[in-house]
Tab-separated table of C-alpha atoms in Angstrom:
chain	number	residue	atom	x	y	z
A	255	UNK	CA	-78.117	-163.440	-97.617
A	256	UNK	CA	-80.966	-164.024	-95.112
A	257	UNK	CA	-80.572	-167.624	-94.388
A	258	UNK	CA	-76.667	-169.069	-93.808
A	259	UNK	CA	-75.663	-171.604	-95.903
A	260	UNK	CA	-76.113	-174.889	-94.337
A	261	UNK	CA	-74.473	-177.550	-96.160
A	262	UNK	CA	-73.168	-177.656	-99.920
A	263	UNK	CA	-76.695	-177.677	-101.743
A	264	UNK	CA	-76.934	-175.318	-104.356
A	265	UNK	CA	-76.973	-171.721	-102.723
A	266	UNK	CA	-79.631	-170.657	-104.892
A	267	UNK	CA	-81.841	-173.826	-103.219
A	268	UNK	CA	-81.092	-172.793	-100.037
A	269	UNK	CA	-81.522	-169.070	-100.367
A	270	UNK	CA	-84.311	-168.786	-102.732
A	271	UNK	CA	-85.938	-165.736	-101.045
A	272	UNK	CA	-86.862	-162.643	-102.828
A	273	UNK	CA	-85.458	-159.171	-102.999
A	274	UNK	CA	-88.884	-158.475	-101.159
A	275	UNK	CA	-88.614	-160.774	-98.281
A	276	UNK	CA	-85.332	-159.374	-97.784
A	277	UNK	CA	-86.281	-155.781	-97.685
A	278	UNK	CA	-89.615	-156.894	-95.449
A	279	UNK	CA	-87.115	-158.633	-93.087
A	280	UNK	CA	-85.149	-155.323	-92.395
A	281	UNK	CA	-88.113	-153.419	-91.843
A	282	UNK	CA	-89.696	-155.616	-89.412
A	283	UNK	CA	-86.828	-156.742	-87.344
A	284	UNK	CA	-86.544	-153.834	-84.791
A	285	UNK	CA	-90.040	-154.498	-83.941
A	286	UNK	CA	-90.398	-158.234	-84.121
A	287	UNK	CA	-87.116	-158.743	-82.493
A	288	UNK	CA	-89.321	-157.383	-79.435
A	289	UNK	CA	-92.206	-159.852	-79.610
A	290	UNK	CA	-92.531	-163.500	-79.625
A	291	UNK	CA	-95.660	-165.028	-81.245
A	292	UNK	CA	-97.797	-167.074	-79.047
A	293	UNK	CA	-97.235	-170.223	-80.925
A	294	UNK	CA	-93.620	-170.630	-80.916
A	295	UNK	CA	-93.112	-172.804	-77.920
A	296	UNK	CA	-96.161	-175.094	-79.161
A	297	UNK	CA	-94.169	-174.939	-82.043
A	298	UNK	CA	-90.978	-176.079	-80.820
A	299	UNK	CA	-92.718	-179.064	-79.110
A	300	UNK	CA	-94.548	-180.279	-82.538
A	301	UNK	CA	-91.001	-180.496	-84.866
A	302	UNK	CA	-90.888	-184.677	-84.820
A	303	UNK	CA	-89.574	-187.494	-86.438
A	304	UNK	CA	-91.553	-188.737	-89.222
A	305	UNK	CA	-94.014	-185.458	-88.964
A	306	UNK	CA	-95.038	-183.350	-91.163
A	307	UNK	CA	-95.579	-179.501	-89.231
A	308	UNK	CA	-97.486	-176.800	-91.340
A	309	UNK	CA	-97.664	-173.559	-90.722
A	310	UNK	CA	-100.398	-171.744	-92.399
A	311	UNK	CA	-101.554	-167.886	-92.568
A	312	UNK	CA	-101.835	-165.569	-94.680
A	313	UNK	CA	-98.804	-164.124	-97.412
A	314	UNK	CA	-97.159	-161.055	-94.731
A	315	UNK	CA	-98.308	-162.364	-91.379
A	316	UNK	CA	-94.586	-162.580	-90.460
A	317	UNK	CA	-94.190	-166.739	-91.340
A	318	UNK	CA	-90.673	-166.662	-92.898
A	319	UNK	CA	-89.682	-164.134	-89.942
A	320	UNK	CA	-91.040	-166.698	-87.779
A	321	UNK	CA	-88.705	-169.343	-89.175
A	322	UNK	CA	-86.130	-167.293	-88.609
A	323	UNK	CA	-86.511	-166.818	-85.677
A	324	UNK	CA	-87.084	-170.771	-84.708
A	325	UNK	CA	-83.918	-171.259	-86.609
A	326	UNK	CA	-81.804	-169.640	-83.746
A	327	UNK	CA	-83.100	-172.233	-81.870
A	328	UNK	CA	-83.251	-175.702	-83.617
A	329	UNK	CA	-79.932	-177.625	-82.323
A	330	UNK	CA	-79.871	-179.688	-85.828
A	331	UNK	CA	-78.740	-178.812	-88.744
A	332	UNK	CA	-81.556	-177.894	-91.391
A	333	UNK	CA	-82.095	-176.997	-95.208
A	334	UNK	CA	-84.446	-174.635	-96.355
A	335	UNK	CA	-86.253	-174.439	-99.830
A	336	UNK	CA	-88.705	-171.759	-100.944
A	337	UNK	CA	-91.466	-173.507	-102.779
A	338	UNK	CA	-91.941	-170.868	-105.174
A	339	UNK	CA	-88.259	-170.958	-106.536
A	340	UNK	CA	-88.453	-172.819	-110.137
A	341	UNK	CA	-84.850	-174.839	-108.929
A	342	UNK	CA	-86.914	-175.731	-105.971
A	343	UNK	CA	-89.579	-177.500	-108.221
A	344	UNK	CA	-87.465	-178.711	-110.376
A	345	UNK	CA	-85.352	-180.858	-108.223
A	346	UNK	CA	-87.981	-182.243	-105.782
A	347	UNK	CA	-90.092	-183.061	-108.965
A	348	UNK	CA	-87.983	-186.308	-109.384
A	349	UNK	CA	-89.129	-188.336	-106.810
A	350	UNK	CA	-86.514	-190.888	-105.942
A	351	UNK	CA	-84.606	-192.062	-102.929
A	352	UNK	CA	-81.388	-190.840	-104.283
A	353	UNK	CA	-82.137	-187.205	-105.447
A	354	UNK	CA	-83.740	-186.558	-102.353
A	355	UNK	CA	-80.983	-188.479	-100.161
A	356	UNK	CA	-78.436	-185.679	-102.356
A	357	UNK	CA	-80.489	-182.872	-101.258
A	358	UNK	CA	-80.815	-183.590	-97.577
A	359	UNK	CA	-77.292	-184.956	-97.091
A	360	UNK	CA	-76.920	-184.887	-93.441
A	361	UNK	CA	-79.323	-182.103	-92.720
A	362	UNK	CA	-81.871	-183.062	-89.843
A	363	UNK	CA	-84.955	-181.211	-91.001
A	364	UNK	CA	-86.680	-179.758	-93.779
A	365	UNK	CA	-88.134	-176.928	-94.327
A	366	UNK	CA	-89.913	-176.151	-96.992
A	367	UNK	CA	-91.631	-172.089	-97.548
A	368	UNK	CA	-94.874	-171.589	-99.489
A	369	UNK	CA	-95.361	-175.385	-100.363
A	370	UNK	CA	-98.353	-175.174	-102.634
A	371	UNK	CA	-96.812	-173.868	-105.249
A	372	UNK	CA	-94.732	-176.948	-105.763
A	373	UNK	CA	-96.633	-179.369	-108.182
A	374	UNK	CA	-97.637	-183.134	-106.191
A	375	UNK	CA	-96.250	-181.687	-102.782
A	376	UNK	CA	-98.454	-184.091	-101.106
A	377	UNK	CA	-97.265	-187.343	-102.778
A	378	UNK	CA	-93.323	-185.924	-102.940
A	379	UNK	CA	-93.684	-185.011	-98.776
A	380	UNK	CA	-95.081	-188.572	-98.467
A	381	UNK	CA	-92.454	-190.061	-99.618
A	382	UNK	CA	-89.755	-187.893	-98.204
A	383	UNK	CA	-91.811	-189.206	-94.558
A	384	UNK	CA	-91.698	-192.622	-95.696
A	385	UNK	CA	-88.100	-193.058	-96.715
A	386	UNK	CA	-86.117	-190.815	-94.270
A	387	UNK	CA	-87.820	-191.528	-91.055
A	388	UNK	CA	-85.065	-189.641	-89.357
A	389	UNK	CA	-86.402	-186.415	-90.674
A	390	UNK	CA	-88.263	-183.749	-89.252
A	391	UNK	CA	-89.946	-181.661	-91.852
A	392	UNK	CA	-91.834	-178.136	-91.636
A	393	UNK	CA	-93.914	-176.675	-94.285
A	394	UNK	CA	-95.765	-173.212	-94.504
A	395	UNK	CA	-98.458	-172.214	-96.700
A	396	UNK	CA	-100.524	-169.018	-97.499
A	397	UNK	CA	-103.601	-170.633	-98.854
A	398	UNK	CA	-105.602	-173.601	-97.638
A	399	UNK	CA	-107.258	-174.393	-100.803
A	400	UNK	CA	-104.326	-175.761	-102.888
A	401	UNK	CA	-103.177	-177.463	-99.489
A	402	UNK	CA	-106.562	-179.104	-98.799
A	403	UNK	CA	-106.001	-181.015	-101.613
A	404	UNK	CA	-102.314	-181.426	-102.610
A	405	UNK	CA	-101.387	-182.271	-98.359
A	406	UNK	CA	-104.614	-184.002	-97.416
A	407	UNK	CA	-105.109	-187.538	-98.404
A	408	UNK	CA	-101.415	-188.318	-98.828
A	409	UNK	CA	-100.520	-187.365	-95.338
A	410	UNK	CA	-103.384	-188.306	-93.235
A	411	UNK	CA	-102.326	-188.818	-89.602
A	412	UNK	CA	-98.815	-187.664	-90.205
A	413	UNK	CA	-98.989	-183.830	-90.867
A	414	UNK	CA	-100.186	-181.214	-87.472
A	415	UNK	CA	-101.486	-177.788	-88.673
A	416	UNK	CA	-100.676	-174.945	-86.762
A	417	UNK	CA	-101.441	-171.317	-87.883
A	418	UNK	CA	-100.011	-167.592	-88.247
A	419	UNK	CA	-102.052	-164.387	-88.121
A	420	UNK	CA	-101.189	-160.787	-88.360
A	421	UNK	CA	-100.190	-159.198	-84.803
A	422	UNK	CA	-102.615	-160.042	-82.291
A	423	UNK	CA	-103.789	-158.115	-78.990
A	424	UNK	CA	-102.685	-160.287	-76.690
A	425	UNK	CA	-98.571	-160.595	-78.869
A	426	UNK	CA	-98.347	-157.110	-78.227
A	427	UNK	CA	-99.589	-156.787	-74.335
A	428	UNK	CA	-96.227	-158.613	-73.646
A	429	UNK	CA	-94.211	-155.616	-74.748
A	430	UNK	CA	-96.796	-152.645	-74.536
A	431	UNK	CA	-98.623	-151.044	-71.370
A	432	UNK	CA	-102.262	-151.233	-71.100
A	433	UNK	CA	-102.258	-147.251	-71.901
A	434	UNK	CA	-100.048	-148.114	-75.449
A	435	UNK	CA	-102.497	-150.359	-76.560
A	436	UNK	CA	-105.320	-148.549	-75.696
A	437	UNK	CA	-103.905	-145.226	-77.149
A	438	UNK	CA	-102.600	-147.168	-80.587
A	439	UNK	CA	-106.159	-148.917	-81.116
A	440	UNK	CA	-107.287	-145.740	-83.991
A	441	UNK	CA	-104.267	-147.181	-85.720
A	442	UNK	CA	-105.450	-151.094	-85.348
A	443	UNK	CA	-108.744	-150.054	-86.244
A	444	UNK	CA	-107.474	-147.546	-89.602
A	445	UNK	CA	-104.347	-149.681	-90.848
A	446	UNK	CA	-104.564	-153.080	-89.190
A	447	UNK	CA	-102.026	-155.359	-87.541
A	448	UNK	CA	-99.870	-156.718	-90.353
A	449	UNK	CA	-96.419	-156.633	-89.337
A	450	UNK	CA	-94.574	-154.275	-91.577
A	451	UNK	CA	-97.445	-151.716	-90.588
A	452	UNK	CA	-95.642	-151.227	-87.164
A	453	UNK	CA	-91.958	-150.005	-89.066
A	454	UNK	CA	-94.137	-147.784	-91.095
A	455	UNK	CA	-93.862	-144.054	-89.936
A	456	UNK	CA	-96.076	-142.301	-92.317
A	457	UNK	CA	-99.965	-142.042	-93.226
A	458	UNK	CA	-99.308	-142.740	-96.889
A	459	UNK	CA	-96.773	-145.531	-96.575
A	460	UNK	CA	-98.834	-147.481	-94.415
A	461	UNK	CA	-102.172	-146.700	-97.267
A	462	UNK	CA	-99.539	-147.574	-100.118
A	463	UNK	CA	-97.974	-150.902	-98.822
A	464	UNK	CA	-101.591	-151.784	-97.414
A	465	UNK	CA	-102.853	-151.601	-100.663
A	466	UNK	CA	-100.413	-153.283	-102.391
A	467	UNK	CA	-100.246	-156.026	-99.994
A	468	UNK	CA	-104.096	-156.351	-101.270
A	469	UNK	CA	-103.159	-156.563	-104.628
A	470	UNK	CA	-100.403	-158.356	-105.372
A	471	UNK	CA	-100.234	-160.825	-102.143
A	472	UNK	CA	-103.490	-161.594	-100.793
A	473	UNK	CA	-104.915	-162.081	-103.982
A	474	UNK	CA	-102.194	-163.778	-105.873
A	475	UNK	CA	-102.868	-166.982	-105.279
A	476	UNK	CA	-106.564	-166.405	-106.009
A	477	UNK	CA	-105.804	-165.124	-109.386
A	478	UNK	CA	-103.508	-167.445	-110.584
A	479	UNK	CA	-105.848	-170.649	-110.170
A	480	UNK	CA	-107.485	-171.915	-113.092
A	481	UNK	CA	-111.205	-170.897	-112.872
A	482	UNK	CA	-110.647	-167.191	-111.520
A	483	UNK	CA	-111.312	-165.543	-115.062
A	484	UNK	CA	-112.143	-162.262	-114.011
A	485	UNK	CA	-110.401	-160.295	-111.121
A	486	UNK	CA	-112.496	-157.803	-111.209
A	487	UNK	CA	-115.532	-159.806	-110.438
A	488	UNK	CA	-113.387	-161.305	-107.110
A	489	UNK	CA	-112.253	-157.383	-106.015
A	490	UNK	CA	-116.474	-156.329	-106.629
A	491	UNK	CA	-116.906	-158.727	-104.628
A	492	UNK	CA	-114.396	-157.750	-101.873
A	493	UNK	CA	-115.691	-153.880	-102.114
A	494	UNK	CA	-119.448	-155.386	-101.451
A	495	UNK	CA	-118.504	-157.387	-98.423
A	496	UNK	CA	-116.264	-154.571	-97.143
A	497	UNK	CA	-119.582	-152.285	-96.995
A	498	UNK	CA	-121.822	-154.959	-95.444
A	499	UNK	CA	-119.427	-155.852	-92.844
A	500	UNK	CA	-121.235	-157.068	-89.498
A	501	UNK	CA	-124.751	-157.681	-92.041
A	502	UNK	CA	-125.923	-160.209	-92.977
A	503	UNK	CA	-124.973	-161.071	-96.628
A	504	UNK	CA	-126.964	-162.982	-99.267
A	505	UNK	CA	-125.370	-164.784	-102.593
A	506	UNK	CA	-128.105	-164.234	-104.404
A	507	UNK	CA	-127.779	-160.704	-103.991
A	508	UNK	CA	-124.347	-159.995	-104.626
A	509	UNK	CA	-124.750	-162.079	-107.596
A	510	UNK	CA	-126.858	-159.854	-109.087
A	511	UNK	CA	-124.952	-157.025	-108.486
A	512	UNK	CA	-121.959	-158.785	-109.836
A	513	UNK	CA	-123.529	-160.194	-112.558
A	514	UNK	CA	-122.463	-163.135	-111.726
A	515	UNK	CA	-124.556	-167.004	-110.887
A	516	UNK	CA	-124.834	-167.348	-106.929
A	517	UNK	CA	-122.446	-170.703	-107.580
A	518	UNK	CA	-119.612	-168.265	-108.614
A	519	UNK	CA	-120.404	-166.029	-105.490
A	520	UNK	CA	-119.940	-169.000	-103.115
A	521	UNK	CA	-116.964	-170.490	-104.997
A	522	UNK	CA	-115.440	-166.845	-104.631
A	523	UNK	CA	-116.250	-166.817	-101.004
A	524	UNK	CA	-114.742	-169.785	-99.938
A	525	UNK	CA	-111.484	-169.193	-101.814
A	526	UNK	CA	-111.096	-166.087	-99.795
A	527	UNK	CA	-111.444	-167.879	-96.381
A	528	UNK	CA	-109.018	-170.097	-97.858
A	529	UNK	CA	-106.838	-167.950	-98.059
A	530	UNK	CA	-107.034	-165.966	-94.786
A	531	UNK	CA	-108.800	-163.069	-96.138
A	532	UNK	CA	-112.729	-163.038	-95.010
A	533	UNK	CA	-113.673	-164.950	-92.538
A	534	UNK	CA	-117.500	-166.346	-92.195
A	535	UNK	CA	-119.858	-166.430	-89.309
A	536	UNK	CA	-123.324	-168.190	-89.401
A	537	UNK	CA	-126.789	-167.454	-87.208
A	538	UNK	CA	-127.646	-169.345	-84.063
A	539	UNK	CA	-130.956	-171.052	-83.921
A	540	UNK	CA	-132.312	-173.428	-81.210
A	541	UNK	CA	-135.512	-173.114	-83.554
A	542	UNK	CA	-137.527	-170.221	-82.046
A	543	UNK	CA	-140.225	-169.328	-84.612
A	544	UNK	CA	-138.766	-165.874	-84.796
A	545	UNK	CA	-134.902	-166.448	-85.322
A	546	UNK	CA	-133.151	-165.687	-88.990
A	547	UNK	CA	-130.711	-168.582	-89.132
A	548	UNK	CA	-130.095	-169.095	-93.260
A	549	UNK	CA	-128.103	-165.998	-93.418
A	550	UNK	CA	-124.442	-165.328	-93.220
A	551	UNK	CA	-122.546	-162.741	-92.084
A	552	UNK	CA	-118.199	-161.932	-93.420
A	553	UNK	CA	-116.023	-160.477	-91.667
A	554	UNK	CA	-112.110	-159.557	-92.642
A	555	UNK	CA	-109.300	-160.644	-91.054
A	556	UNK	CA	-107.521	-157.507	-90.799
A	557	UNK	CA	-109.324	-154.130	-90.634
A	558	UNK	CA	-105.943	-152.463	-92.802
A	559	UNK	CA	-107.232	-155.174	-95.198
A	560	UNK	CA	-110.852	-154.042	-94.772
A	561	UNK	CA	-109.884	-150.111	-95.146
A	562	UNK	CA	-108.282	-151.227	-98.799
A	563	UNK	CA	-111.599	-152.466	-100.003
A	564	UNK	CA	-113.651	-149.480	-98.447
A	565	UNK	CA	-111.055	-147.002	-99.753
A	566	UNK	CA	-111.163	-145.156	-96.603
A	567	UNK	CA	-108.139	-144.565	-94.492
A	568	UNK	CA	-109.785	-141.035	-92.556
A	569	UNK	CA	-109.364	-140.920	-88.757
A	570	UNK	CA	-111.628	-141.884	-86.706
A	571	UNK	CA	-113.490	-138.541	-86.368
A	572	UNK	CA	-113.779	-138.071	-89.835
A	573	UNK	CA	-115.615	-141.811	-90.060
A	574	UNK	CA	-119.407	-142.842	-89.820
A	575	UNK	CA	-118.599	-146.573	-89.831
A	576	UNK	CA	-116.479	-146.657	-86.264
A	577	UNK	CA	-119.067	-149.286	-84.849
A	578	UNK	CA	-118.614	-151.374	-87.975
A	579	UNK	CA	-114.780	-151.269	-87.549
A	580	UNK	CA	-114.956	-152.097	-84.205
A	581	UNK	CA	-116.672	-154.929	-84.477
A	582	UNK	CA	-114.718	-156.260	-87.082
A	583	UNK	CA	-111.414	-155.654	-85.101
A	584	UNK	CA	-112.784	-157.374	-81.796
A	585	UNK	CA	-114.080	-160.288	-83.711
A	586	UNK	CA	-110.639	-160.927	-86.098
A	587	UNK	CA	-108.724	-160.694	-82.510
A	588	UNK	CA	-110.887	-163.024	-80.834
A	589	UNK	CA	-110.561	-165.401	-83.759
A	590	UNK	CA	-106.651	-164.985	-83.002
A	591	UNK	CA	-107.965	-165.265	-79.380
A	592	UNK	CA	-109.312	-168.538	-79.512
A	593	UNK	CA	-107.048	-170.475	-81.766
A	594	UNK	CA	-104.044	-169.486	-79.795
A	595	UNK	CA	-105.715	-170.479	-76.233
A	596	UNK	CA	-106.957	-173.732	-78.164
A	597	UNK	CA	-110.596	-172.776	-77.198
A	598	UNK	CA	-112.755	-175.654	-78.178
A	599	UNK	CA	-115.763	-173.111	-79.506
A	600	UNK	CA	-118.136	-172.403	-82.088
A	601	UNK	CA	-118.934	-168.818	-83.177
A	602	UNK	CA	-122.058	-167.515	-84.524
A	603	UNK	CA	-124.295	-164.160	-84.371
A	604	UNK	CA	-127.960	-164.243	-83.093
A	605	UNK	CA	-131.328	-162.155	-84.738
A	606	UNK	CA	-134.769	-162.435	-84.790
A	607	UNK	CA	-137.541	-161.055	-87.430
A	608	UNK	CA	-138.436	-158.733	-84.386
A	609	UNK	CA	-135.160	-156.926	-84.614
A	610	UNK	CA	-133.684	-158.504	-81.653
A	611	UNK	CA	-129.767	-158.871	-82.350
A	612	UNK	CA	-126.804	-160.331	-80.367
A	613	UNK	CA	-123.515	-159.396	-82.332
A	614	UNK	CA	-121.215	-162.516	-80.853
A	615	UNK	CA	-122.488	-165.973	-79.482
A	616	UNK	CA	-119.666	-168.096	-78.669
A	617	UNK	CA	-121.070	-171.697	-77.079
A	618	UNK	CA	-118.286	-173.046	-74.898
A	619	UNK	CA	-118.874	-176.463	-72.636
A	620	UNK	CA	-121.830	-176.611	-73.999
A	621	UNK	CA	-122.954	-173.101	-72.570
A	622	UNK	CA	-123.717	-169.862	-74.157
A	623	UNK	CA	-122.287	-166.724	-73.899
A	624	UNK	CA	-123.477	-163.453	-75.524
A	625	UNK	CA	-121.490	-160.669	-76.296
A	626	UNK	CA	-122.299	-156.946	-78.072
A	627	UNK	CA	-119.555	-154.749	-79.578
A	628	UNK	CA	-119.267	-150.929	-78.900
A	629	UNK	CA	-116.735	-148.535	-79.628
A	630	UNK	CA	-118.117	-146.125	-76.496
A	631	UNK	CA	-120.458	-147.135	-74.061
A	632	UNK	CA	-122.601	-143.794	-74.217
A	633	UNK	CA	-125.361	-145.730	-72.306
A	634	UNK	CA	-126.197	-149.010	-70.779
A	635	UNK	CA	-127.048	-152.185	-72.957
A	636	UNK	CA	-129.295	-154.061	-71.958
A	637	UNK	CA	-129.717	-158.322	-72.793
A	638	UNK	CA	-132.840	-159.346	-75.752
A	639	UNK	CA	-135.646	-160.538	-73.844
A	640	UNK	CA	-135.393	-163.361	-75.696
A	641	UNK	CA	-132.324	-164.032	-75.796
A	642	UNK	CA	-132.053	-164.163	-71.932
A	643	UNK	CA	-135.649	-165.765	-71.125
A	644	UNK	CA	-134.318	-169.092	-73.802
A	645	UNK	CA	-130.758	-169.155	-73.403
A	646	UNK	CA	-128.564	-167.359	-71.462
A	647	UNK	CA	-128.220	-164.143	-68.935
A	648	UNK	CA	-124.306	-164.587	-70.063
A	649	UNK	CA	-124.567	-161.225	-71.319
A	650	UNK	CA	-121.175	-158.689	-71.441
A	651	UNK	CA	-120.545	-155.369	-73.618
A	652	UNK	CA	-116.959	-155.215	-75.320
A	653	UNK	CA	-116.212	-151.586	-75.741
A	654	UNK	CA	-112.870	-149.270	-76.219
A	655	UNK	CA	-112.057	-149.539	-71.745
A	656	UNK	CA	-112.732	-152.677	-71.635
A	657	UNK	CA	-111.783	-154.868	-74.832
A	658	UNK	CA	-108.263	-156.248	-73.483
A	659	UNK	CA	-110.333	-158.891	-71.098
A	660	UNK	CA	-111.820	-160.200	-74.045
A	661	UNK	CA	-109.064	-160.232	-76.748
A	662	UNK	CA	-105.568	-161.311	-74.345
């Protein structure tokens, strides 16, 4: 089995992993075993008495490998549940000192996979904090919207949130050269960085299990939730966004293309940053007479992701939409950028009705720093007048020699 046996809990408890975690494990470990993620010391640090530590990220961005691999290190013994095992909810349902004091035995922490699935997890982790103060527990999570709720109010001040994303730029610089990563970015940019990608040899293995992973993982929780009626209407929806990538977007208009109220459209959209899908960037304004500011522009989290919805896998060559792709790449790795470094920053894109456009503003110390996205630099770029006369001269291009600066 993946996970040893621990103490005399049922096995099934302890073990409740899938056929498909197990398979995903073996075709991942020859690369992962390679690379450490960047939060794993922070990690380490955060497992404490009387804490709550969730990991969040999307389903595949490597969290139960992750576990794994912090299990090698924890000097206590633990138990693990999988949250979406029906013995799992069944026996933490009954909330009482005793039950739980028979699960835990003499186990030192917790751990508890894909904890939103388990009905009153908020109240039932509450209580597990309150009665065993000894215990150190650690809880992941694929979607944000169930846990917003269920792990909110009931553990305020004694959860810390930490989060997973698919391979980032700066994981990989610690075991590639500056001339791999550079000479693998057509791949980043076609099929993403999810971590299974990297074991995948072939073209049309790495279409078929991205496309599956967008249909029967990312979505999943989505689809299950009472009020998503009609999956069609949410994968429309992903298509649109997929082509307007790096535009601006309106929910009135997709509505109407949808057929569908512009109340659904936003309900749709935040369910899908919720669960580490899109991701949603809005316009600067200091109030210049000129600047669009109500508008909002998506981006995905993972261009393999973005590919699936576009149904376009072609090379690079063969593709009109390279600057799109590009921009979405450098802004989902600067995303994984910033959290990791613990930037304190706030994101946005800049236009004006005159046509003046900044892709990336990122205000930092309470400056402002401008930055445009370019696959090739085939000539020089120059900074908006307007831009530069009533902000900033912070001005830099991001392009294909240069991107590793920005990104690790």
């Amino acid at each position: 089995m993946l996970f040893k046996k621990v103490n005399k809990t049922d096995e099934i408890l302890v073990n409740s992993v899938s056929i498909v975690d197990e398979i995903f494990y073996i075709c991942i470990k020859n690369f992962m075993k390679y690379i450490e993620r960047v939060i794993k010391s922070d990690f380490l640090k955060r497992i404490k008495l009387g804490k709550v530590l969730l990991l969040l990220g999307a389903r595949r961005v490597g969290k139960t490998f992750f576990l794994n691999t912090i299990q090698e290190e924890l000097k206590e013994k633990f138990l693990r549940l999988n949250g979406e095992d029906i013995f799992t909810m069944d026996i933490l349902s009954k909330r009482t000192r005793k039950n739980y004091a028979d699960l835990i035995e003499d186990n030192k922490i917790l751990i508890i996979d894909e904890a939103q699935k388990i009905p009153e997890i908020g109240n039932i982790l509450k209580f597990i904090v309150d009665e065993f103060p000894k215990l150190k527990l650690i809880v992941t999570g694929s979607s944000m919207f169930d846990l917003k709720n269920k792990l909110g109010e009931p553990l305020t001040g004694r959860k810390y949130t930490m989060m997973l994303f698919p391979i980032a730029q700066m994981e990989l610089r610690k075991i590639q050269s500056i001339v791999e990563l550079k000479t693998s970015l057509p791949d980043r940019l076609i099929y993403g960085s999810y971590p299974e990608i990297f074991s995948i040899k072939t073209k049309q293995g790495k279409i078929e299990y991205l496309r599956e992973l967008a249909s029967d993982y990312l979505l999943k929780d989505i689809l299950t939730i009472e009020g998503v009626r009609y999956s069609s209407q949410m994968l429309n929806l992903l298509k649109l966004l997929a082509y307007q990538v790096g535009s601006e977007v309106s929910y009135q208009e997709l509505g109407k293309q949808l057929g569908i109220s512009k109340n659904t459209v936003e309900r749709y959209m935040d369910l899908l940053s919720k669960t580490f899908i899109i991701h949603r960037v809005s316009g600067f304004s200091r109030n210049l007479r000129n600047e669009v500011t109500k508008n909002i522009k998506w981006y995905f989290y993972d261009n393999g992701i973005l590919n699936v919805f576009l149904n376009n896998f072609n090379a690079l060559d063969r593709r009109q939409d390279v600057g799109k792709l590009w921009e979405n790449f450098m802004v989902s790795e600067r995303l994984k950028y910033q959290y990791y470094r613990r930037m304190n920053v706030n994101n946005y894109f800049w236009r004006t009705y005159t046509q003046q456009e900044i892709d990336w503003i990122e205000e930092r110390n309470s400056k402002l720093y401008a930055y445009e996205f370019k696959w090739r630099l085939n000539k020089k770029v120059h900074i908006p007048t307007l831009w530069k006369e009533n902000y900033s001269n912070n001005f830099k291009v991001i392009h294909s020699n240069n991107f590793l600066e920005f990104v690790s």
